[in-house]
Each structure stands twice: as C-alpha cells, then as structure tokens.
Coordinates of C-alpha atoms and ligand atoms in Angstrom, one line a residue:
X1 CA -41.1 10.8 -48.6
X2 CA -43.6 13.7 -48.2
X3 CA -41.6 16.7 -47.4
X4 CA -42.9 19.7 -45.0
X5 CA -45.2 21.5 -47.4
X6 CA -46.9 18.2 -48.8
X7 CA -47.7 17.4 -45.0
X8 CA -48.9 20.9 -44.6
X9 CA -51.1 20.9 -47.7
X10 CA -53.0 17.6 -46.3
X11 CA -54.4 19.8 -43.6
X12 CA -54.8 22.9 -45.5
X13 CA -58.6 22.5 -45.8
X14 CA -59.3 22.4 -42.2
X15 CA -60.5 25.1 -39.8
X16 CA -60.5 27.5 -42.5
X17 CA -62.1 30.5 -42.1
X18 CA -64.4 31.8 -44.7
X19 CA -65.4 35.3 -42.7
X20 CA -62.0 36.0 -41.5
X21 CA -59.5 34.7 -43.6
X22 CA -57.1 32.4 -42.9
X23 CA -58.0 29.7 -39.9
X24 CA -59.5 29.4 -36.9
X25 CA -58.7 26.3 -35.2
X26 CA -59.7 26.2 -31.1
X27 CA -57.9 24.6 -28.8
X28 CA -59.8 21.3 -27.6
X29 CA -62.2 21.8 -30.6
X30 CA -63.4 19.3 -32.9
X31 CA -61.0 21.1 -35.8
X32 CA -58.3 20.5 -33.4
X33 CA -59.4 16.7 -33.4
X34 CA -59.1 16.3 -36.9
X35 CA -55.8 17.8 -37.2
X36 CA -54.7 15.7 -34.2
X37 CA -55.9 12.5 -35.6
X38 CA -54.1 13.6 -39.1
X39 CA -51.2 13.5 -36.8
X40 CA -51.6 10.7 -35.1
X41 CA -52.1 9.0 -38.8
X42 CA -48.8 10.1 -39.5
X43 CA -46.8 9.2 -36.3
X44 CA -48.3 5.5 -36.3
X45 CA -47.7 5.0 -40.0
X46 CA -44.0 5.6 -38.9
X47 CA -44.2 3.6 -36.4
X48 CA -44.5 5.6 -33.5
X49 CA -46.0 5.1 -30.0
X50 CA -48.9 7.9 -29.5
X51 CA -51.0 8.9 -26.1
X52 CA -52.6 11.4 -25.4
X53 CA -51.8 12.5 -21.9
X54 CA -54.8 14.0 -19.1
X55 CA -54.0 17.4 -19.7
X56 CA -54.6 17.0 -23.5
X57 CA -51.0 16.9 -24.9
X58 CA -50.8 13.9 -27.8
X59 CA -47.2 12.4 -27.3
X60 CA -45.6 10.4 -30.4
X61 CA -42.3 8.2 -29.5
X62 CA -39.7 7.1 -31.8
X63 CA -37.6 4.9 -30.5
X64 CA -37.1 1.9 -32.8
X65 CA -34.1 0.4 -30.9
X66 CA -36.2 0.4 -27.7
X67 CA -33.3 2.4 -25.8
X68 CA -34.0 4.3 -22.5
X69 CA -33.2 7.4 -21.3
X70 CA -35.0 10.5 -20.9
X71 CA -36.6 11.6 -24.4
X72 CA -35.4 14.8 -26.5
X73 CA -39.0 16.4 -27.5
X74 CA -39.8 18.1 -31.0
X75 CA -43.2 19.4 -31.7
X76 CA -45.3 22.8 -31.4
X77 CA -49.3 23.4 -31.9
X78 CA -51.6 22.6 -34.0
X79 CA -54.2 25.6 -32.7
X80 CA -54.6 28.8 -34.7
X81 CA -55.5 32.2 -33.2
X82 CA -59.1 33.6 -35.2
X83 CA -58.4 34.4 -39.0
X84 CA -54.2 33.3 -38.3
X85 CA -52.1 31.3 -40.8
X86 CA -50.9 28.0 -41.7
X87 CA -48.0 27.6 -40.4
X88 CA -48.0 29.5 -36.3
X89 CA -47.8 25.7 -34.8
X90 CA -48.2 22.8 -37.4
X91 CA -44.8 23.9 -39.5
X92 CA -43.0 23.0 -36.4
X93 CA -45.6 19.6 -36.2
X94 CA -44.7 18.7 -39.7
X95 CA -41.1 19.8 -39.5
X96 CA -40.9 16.9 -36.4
X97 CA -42.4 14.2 -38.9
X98 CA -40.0 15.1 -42.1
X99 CA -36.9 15.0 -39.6
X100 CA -38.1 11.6 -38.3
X101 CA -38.2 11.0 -41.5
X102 CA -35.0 11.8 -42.7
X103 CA -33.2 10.2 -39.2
X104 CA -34.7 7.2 -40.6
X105 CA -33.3 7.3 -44.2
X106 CA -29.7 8.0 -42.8
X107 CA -30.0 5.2 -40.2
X108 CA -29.6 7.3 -37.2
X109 CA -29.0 5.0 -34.1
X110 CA -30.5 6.6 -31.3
X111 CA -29.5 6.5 -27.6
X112 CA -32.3 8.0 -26.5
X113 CA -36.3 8.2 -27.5
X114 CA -37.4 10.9 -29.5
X115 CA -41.0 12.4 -28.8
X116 CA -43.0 15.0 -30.8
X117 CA -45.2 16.3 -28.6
X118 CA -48.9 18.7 -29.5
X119 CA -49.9 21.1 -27.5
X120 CA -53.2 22.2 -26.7
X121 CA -54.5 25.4 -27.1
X122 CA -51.3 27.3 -27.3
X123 CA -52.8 30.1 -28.7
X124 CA -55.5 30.7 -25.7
X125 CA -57.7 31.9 -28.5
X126 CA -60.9 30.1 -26.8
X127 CA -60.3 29.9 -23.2
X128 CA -58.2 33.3 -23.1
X129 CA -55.1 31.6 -21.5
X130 CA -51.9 30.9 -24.1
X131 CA -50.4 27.8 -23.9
X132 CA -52.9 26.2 -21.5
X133 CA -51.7 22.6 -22.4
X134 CA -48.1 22.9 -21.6
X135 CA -48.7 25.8 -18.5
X136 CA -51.1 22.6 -16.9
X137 CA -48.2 20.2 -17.5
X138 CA -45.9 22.3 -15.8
X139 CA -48.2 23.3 -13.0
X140 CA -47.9 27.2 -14.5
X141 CA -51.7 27.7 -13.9
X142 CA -54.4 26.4 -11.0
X143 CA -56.1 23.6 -12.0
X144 CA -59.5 25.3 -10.4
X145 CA -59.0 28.3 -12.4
X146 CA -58.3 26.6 -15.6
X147 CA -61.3 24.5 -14.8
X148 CA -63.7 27.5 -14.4
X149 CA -62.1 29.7 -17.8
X150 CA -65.4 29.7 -20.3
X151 CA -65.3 30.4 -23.9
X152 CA -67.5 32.7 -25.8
X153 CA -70.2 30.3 -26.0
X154 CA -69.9 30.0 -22.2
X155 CA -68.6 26.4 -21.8
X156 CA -66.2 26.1 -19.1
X157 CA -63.0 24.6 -19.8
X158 CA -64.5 21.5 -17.5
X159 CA -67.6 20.8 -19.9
X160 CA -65.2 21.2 -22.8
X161 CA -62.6 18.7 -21.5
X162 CA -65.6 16.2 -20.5
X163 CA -66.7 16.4 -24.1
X164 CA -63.1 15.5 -25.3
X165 CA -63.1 12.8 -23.1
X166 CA -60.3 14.0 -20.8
X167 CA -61.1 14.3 -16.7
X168 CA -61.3 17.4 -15.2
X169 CA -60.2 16.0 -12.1
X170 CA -56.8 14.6 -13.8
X171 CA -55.2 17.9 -15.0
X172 CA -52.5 19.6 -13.5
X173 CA -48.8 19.6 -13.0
X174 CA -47.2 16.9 -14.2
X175 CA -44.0 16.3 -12.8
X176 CA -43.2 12.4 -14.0
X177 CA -43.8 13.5 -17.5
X178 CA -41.1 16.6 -16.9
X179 CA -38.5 14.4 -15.0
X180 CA -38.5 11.8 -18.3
X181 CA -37.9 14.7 -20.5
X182 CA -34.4 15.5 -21.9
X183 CA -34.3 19.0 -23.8
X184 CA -37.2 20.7 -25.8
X185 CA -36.6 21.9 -29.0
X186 CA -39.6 23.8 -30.9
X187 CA -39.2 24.3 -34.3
X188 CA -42.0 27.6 -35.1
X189 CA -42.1 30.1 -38.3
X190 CA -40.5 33.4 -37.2
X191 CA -43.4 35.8 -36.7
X192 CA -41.3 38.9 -37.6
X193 CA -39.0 40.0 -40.1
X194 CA -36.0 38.8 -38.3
X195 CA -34.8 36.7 -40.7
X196 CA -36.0 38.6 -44.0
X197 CA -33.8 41.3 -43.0
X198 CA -30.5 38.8 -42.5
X199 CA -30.9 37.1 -45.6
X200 CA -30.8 33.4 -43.8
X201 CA -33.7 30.5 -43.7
X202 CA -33.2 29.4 -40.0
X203 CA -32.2 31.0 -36.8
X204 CA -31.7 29.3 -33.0
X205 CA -34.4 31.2 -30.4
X206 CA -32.8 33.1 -28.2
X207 CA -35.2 34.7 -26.1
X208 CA -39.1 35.0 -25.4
X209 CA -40.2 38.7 -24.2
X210 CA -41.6 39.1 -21.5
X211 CA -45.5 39.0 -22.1
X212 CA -48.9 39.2 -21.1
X213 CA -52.9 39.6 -20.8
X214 CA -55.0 42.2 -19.4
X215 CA -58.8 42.6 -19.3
X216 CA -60.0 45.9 -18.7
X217 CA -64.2 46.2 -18.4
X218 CA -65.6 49.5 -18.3
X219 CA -69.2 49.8 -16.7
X220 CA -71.0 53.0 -17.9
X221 CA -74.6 53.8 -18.4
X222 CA -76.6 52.0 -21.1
X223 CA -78.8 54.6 -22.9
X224 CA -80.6 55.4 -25.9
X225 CA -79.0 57.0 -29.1
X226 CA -81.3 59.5 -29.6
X227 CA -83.2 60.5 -26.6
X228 CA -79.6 61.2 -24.5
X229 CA -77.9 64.4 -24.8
X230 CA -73.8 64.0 -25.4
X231 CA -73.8 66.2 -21.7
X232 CA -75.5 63.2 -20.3
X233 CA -73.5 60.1 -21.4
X234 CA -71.7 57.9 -19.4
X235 CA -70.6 56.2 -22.8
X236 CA -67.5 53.3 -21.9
X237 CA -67.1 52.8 -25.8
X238 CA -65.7 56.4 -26.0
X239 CA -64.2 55.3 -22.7
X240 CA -62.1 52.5 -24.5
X241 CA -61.5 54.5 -27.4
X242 CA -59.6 57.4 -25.2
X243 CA -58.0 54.3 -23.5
X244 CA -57.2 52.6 -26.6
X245 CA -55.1 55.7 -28.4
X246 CA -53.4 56.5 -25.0
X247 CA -51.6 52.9 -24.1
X248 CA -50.8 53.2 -27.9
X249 CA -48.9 56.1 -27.1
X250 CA -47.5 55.1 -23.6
X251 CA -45.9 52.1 -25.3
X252 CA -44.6 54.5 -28.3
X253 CA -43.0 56.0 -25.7
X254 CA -41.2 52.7 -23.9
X255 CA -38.6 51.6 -26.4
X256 CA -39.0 48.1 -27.7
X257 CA -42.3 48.0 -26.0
X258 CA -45.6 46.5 -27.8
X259 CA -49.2 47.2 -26.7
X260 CA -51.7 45.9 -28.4
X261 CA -55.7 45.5 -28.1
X262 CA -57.1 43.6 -30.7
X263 CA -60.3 42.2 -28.7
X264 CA -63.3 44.5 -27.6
X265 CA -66.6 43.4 -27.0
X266 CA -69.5 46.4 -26.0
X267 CA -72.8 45.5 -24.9
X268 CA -75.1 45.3 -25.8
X269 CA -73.6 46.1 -29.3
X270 CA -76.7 47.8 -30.6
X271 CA -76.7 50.9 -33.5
X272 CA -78.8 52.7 -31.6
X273 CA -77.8 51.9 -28.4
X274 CA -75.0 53.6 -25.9
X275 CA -73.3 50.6 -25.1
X276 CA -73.9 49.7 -20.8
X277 CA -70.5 47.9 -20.9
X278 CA -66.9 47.5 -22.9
X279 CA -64.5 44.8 -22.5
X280 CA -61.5 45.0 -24.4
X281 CA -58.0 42.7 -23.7
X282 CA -54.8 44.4 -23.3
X283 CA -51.0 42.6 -24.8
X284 CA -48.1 44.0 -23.7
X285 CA -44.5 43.3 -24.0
X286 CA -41.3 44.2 -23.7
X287 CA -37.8 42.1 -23.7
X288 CA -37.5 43.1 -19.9
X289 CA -40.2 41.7 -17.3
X290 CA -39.5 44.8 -15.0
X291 CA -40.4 47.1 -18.1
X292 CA -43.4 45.4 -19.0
X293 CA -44.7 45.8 -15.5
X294 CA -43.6 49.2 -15.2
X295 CA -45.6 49.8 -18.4
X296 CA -48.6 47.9 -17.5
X297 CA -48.9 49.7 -14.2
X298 CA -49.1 53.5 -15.9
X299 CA -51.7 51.5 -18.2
X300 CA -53.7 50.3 -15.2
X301 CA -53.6 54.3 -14.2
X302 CA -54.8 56.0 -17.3
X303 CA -57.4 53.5 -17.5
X304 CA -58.9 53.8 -14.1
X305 CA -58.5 58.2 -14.9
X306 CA -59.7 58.4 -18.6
X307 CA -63.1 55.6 -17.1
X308 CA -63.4 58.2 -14.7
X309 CA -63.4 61.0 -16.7
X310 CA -66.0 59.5 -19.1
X311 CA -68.0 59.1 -15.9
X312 CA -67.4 55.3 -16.3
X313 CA -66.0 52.5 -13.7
X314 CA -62.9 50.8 -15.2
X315 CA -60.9 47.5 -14.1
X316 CA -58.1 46.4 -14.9
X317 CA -57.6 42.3 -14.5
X318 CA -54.1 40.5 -14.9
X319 CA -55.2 37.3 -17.1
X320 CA -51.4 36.1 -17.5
X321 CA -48.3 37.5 -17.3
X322 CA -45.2 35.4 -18.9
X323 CA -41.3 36.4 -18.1
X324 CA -38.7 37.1 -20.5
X325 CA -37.2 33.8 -21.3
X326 CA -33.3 33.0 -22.1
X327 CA -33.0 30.0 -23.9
X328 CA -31.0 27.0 -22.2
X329 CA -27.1 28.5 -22.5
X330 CA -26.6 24.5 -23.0
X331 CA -28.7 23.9 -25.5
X332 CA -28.1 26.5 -27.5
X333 CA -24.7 26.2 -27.5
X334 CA -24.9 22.6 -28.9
X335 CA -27.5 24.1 -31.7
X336 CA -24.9 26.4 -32.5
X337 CA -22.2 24.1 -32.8
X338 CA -24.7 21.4 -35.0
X339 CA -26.2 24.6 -37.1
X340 CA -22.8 26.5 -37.6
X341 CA -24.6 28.8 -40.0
X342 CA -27.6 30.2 -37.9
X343 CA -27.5 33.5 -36.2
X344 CA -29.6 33.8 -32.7
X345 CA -32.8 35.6 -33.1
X346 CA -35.0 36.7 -30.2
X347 CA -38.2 36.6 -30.4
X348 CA -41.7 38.7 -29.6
X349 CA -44.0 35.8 -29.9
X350 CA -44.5 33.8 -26.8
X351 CA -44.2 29.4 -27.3
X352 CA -45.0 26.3 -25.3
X353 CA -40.9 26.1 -25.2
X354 CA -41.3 29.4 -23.4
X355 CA -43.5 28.0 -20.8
X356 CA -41.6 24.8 -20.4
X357 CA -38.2 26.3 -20.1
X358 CA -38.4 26.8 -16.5
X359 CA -38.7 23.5 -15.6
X360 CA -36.8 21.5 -18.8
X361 CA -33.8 22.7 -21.0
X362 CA -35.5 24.3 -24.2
X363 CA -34.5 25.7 -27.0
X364 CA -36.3 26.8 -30.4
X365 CA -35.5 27.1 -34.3
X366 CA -37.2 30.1 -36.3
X367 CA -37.8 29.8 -40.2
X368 CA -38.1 32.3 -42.7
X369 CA -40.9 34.2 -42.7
X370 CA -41.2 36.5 -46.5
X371 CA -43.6 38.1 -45.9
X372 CA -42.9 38.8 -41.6
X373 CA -46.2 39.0 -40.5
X374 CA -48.4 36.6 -38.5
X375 CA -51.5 36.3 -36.8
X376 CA -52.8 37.0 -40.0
X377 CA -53.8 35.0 -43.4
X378 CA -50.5 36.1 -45.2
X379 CA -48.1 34.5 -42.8
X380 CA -45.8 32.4 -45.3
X381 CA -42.7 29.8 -45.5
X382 CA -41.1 29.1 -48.7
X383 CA -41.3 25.5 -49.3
X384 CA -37.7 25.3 -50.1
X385 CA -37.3 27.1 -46.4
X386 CA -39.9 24.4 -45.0
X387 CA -37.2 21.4 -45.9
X388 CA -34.2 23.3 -44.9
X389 CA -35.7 23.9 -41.5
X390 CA -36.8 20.2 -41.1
X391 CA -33.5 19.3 -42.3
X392 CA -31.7 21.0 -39.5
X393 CA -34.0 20.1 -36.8
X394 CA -33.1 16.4 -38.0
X395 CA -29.4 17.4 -37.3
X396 CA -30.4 19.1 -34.1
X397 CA -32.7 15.7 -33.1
X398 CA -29.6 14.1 -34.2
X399 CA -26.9 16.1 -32.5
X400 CA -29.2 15.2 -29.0
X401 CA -30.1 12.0 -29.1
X402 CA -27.3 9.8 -30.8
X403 CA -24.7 12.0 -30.3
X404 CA -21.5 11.3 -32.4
X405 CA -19.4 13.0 -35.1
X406 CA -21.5 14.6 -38.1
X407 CA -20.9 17.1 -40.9
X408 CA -23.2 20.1 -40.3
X409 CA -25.8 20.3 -43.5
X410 CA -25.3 24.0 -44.8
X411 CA -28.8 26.0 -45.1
X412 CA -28.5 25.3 -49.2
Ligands
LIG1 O1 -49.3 35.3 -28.5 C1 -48.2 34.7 -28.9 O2 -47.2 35.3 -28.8 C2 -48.2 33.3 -29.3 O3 -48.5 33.3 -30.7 N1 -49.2 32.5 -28.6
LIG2 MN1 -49.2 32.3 -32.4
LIG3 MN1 -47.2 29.4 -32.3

C-alpha cells in the first residue's frame, strides 16, 4: 500500500514553478486537471464512485456495503497559492486515500458512505476569491458575481468554467448535496508553528480567524521620471508605500492581529515612468470578527488620508470577509475522545471546512509542520508525521461512520 508521501511524490512534478519556487497550481486550470485526474486514478482503482459536481467539486464514494445514510466527507484542495508548497491541500487529499486504505485492510464495516471530496480553487489565487468551490456549494457567494470575477489574463470565471466543461448557468448553492452530508472532517498541514512548539504530530482544529480581502486602487497622475519635479508628483506608488508601512503598524498595534499585502500591481510598471495607478490587496485577521472590522475600518481611513496627502484618490473595496469559525462542539468532542492524545489548535489559515461549517458539522486535523511556514516553497511534513496523520484520520473516518468500540492508535 502507498502510504501518504509515496502518493504525494506521484504529483510532485506538477505545477511546479521554476520562477518562483515551489508551485503554482490555479484553480480550474489545466494543472489542476492533471492533479484531479491523478485523483480520480486513485479513488476508482479503490473502487470508488467519482463525479464531479456543477460547481467543480470532484466527489469520490466509498461505500462497498452499499449502505445509506448521509456521507462523512474527508478531503481538502488540490490548488496552490503562486510559488506555495506541497502539501497546503493535497496532504489532506492523499491523507483521505491512505485512511481508505487502511479502513480497508482492518475490514471496517461501514454504516454510512464515506466521500473525499476536492475543492476548487480554495486558494482564490486566480479569481481572487478563497474557497470559491465550496463558498458556491454553500451559496456563500452570488453566482453573477462569481461569474463576472476575471483572472489576470482577463478570463472571466464564465469563459473559464465553459472551457472546463462546467455550465455557468448550473453553479450556485447547493442544498441537496449539503442535506446528504453527515460531518466534514479536513485533514490540512498546520501552517504555523503550533505544533513545533508542543512537541506533537496531530492536533484537532479548533477555530478559523476571522479573515478577509481588501483591494485598495490608488489613481494618481501618470508622469515622466525625468521631466517632473518631486513638487509636482501625484505618485500612488509612494502612496502605497506610506500605506503599506502604516497598516503594518496599525495591526502591530491590535494584539493577535495580522495584516498583510503581499499583491501590488502599478501601472504602467515602467522604469522611467511615475506609475498612473497602484493596486495592491489587503489580508487581515484577527481571532475576533468585531476586531478585524474594527481594524479594517482605521485601515480604510489611513488609506483614503495618506492617497490624499500624496495628492492621490484611494479606494478601498471589500473582496471577502470570512468569520471567526468554532469548530462543531460535537464533532470535536468525538475527535477528542477517538484521538485521546491531540491537543486543540486554532488556526490563522482559513479552509473549505471553514466555509462549510455554517451550514454542515466540520471539524479539521492539523499535522506537523517543522519548519512552520507556508505559502512558501519550504512548507514541510515529515513522512513519518504524513502516516500518523492518515492514520488517525482513518480512526476519525472510523469513529464516524461505523461507529463501535476501538482502541485509539497512539501518535507513535
Ligand atoms: O488564505 C488562507 O488562509 C488559505 O490558505 N486559503
Ligand atoms: Mn493555503
Ligand atoms: Mn489549504
């Protein structure tokens, strides 16, 4: 049997990204294609019943014995955000294959299906939107407005959804598929230190923070380098730069706040040209949704002061804005009780479980991280973590869906 890493290493060639680092893997792309068709490989070879539903999400079932019921869902994303790591998204895809795996071997009698489901576009790297797939499903976002998001190569969402040969006209909230859904339970490598810092290899989500996206354009006057005195500039690249240092320090100042902007596009982007316009994206979070629009509001003000003060015109633009999320009490407590030896870890990074959890019971496992960073090309998982983790989520699937007296596996 192929354990976590040996899945993981199959897919390690694609979407990789020479310039950046790492991988860049776009939602509804055709590297998210191949990955999804390396998954779909998989779940058939075991057996499983796949479809690919109209908002994009691939479904696998197991459910050898036929039983009814609604289904407990594994799964996570198989998109990457520009230059990110391996494992943000297809660990907790691979961990879902290993523990079917495993329930397999140990003869598991289900009384209920099990589904591993793949989100779309969780990262909201091309269309700007985090987890577009699963906020469609659970009518979190206007179709119309998804339809009309472009990418940078100005495709709307629409063209792009044609081309993958999805309707436009079919996506959107999708209550029948939410109604034959169980629990949700997302296994995803921790994107901090959280569990460095403990010393253990898994930990049950807790919470989500609260999150979300601004875009903030700043129109100024498009000039020439060398024929415009400094007197005379309208310049919205020293605009955003002003901007930039002063939400740094307005979230220093929030505690347990995050701001970040790691997007900015001038144009016309020329040497020797005073840029006419700067767009840059603004993240902020905090673990309370009150804070985090507390925050975003004196943001909103030193951005329209410090644009005006350059002699600019700055806007500010709400692109998303996701609640702090508490895991199902339920749930968690019947994680606890299966995975005796994990501690509860909140979380920074926001999840397709985060989106779903208003509408399903969800829950999520974290494994080690060693080196705690993410986003980035040096996001890692011990292999011998990689097993552990699927192990337990097999006890978790377990613990859900053919309930019944079991010795919890320690994390060995
Ligand atoms: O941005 C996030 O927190 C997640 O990785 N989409
Ligand atoms: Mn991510
Ligand atoms: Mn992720």
């Amino acid at each position: 049997m192929t354990g976590v890493a040996g899945l993981l290493g199959e897919i390690a060639g694609i979407g990789r990204d020479s310039a950046r680092g790492g991988y860049s893997r776009q939602g509804y792309s055709r590297t998210e294609t191949e990955l999804r068709e390396w998954f779909v490989a998989h779940a058939e070879r075991r057996g499983l019943d796949v479809r690919r539903d109209r908002n994009g999400i691939t479904w696998a079932r197991w459910n050898p014995a036929s039983v009814d019921g609604k289904a407990i869902v594994t799964g996570s994303h198989l998109d990457s955000v520009p230059g990110g790591g391996g494992y943000d998204g297809p660990l907790g895809v691979a961990s879902a294959l290993v523990a079917i795996d495993l329930l397999a071997a140990r003869g598991v009698r289900l009384n209920r299906p099990i589904d591993v489901a793949v989100f779309p576009e969780e990262e909201g790297s091309r269309f700007g939107l985090a987890c577009l797939g699963s906020r469609l499903a659970a009518g979190a976002v206007d179709p119309s407005r998804a339809l009309a998001l472009r990418d940078d190569a100005g495709d709307t969402f629409a063209d792009v959804l044609r081309r993958d040969g999805l309707d436009p006209a079919h996506i959107g909230a999708d209550h029948e598929l939410l109604e034959s859904i169980e629990a949700f339970v997302e296994l995803h490598v921790e994107q901090g230190r959280g569990l460095i810092d403990i010393g253990q290899p898994v930990a049950i989500g807790a919470s989500i923070l609260a999150h979300g996206r601004w875009r903030i354009t700043i129109d100024g006057q498009g000039n020439h380098a060398g024929t415009t005195l400094m007197s005379d500039r309208h310049d919205p690249m020293v605009a955003a730069s002003r901007m930039i240092v002063e939400i740094r320090d307005a979230a220093c100042a929030v505690y347990d706040a995050r701001a970040t902007v790691g997007r900015l596009v001038p144009v016309p982007s020329g040497t020797n040209v005073i840029a006419s316009r700067v767009s840059f994206w603004l993240d902020v979070r905090h673990p309370d949704t009150a804070v985090t629009a507390s925050l975003v509001s004196r943001i909103r003000d030193l951005v329209a002061r410090v644009g005006a003060e350059e002699g600019c015109v700055a806007t500010t633009t709400e692109e998303s804005l996701s609640p702090t999320v508490h895991f199902d009490a339920g749930l968690r407590s019947t994680l606890r009780a299966t995975l005796p030896y994990a501690v509860e870890l909140g979380t920074g990074a926001g999840h397709d479980a985060g989106i779903l959890a208003e509408h399903i019971p969800t829950a999520m496992l974290f494994v080690r991280n060693p080196t705690g960073i993410s986003h980035s090309p040096e996001e890692l998982v011990e292999d011998a973590d990689a097993e552990i983790g699927a192990a337990q989520l097999a006890d978790v699937l377990a613990a859900l869906a053919s309930p019944g007296p079991r010795a919890p596996h320690p994390p060995t």
